[in-house]
């Protein structure tokens, strides 16, 4: 696994300008509708990370996407029929509108709730494990029983206080939070690195009796730096996706991201988009 500093150099910081919540407020129109979640085609694991719900339709043309999220508690548009929207409590800036938004999402068919976005990064949710555990217990744990609860999503940074080190400390302090799923992000250089990190995450999830691991952002660092899909990303996906599908410990995954220059190209599928839904 590459070091945290080398990941930043390779382009991890590029995601901090993209993987952010949309504007939200009590006056925003919430475009959510009840969906039939039991009749899905394609892989129920494969998801779409997006900013605009309309873009998911291109990715889902062949019924390949089972779920989607947008780093937000609102869906920001209508997703394709049969694609489950999973709300996220991104961080402290969303606390004020969370209660109303999450109830709307649950009433519309959401069966999972995602925790904070990269709290181990100062440029993202920026919380210590203790702060995150306290906030999670206050805002998300009360919803246990209404939905399955997903941990905050951490980076694959190495060292104390980031990545899986941060996650372990959070899990120790959130033992009564009603968690079901562990969530991680990965940016790096190869499929072998990716498999190694996800295996470590699955091992950690098993240690804390969590039912599965979700990889809710992942991509090659070179594509993030370039802001475009490549033959290398297609080759990476052709190796990584069958492996993810074959791992019982992986519940869901979403490649970064459903947007032009990544999985899409001028409204159609990019070379990596074609690999992602093949």
Short mmCIF file of C-alpha atoms in Angstrom, two decimals, residues 1-2 7 156 164 182 184-204 206 213-215 217-220 234-250 253 255:
data_model
loop_
_atom_site.label_atom_id
_atom_site.label_comp_id
_atom_site.label_asym_id
_atom_site.label_seq_id
_atom_site.Cartn_x
_atom_site.Cartn_y
_atom_site.Cartn_z
CA UNK A 1 0.00 0.00 0.00
CA UNK A 2 1.37 3.40 -0.89
CA UNK A 7 -1.28 9.35 -2.43
CA UNK A 156 -6.60 4.54 2.62
CA UNK A 164 -7.98 2.17 9.08
CA UNK A 182 -17.66 -0.48 7.36
CA UNK A 184 -13.62 2.94 2.98
CA UNK A 185 -12.14 4.88 0.07
CA UNK A 186 -9.09 3.95 -2.01
CA UNK A 187 -6.86 5.81 -4.45
CA UNK A 188 -3.63 4.24 -5.63
CA UNK A 189 -1.57 2.72 -8.39
CA UNK A 190 -2.62 -0.88 -9.02
CA UNK A 191 -5.24 -3.58 -8.59
CA UNK A 192 -2.90 -5.47 -6.28
CA UNK A 193 -2.68 -2.47 -3.93
CA UNK A 194 -6.44 -2.12 -4.07
CA UNK A 195 -7.08 -5.76 -3.19
CA UNK A 196 -4.61 -5.61 -0.32
CA UNK A 197 -6.26 -2.56 1.23
CA UNK A 198 -9.82 -3.84 0.82
CA UNK A 199 -8.78 -7.17 2.34
CA UNK A 200 -7.39 -5.29 5.35
CA UNK A 201 -10.66 -3.38 5.64
CA UNK A 202 -12.70 -6.59 5.47
CA UNK A 203 -10.50 -8.11 8.18
CA UNK A 204 -11.14 -5.08 10.40
CA UNK A 206 -14.88 -8.95 10.82
CA UNK A 213 -17.43 -3.64 3.86
CA UNK A 214 -18.36 -0.98 1.31
CA UNK A 215 -15.81 0.70 -0.98
CA UNK A 217 -14.92 5.71 -3.62
CA UNK A 218 -12.05 4.16 -5.54
CA UNK A 219 -9.97 4.97 -8.60
CA UNK A 220 -6.45 5.07 -9.96
CA UNK A 234 -10.40 0.15 -17.84
CA UNK A 235 -7.77 -2.54 -17.30
CA UNK A 236 -7.86 -1.86 -13.56
CA UNK A 237 -11.65 -2.25 -13.48
CA UNK A 238 -11.52 -5.43 -15.54
CA UNK A 239 -9.39 -6.95 -12.78
CA UNK A 240 -10.90 -5.27 -9.71
CA UNK A 241 -14.62 -5.74 -10.40
CA UNK A 242 -14.67 -9.55 -10.69
CA UNK A 243 -12.61 -9.67 -7.51
CA UNK A 244 -15.06 -7.40 -5.68
CA UNK A 245 -18.00 -9.43 -6.90
CA UNK A 246 -16.32 -12.59 -5.61
CA UNK A 247 -15.71 -11.25 -2.10
CA UNK A 248 -18.47 -12.21 0.32
CA UNK A 249 -17.18 -9.51 2.68
CA UNK A 250 -17.78 -6.72 0.15
CA UNK A 253 -18.87 -0.48 -4.15
CA UNK A 255 -16.15 3.85 -8.59
#
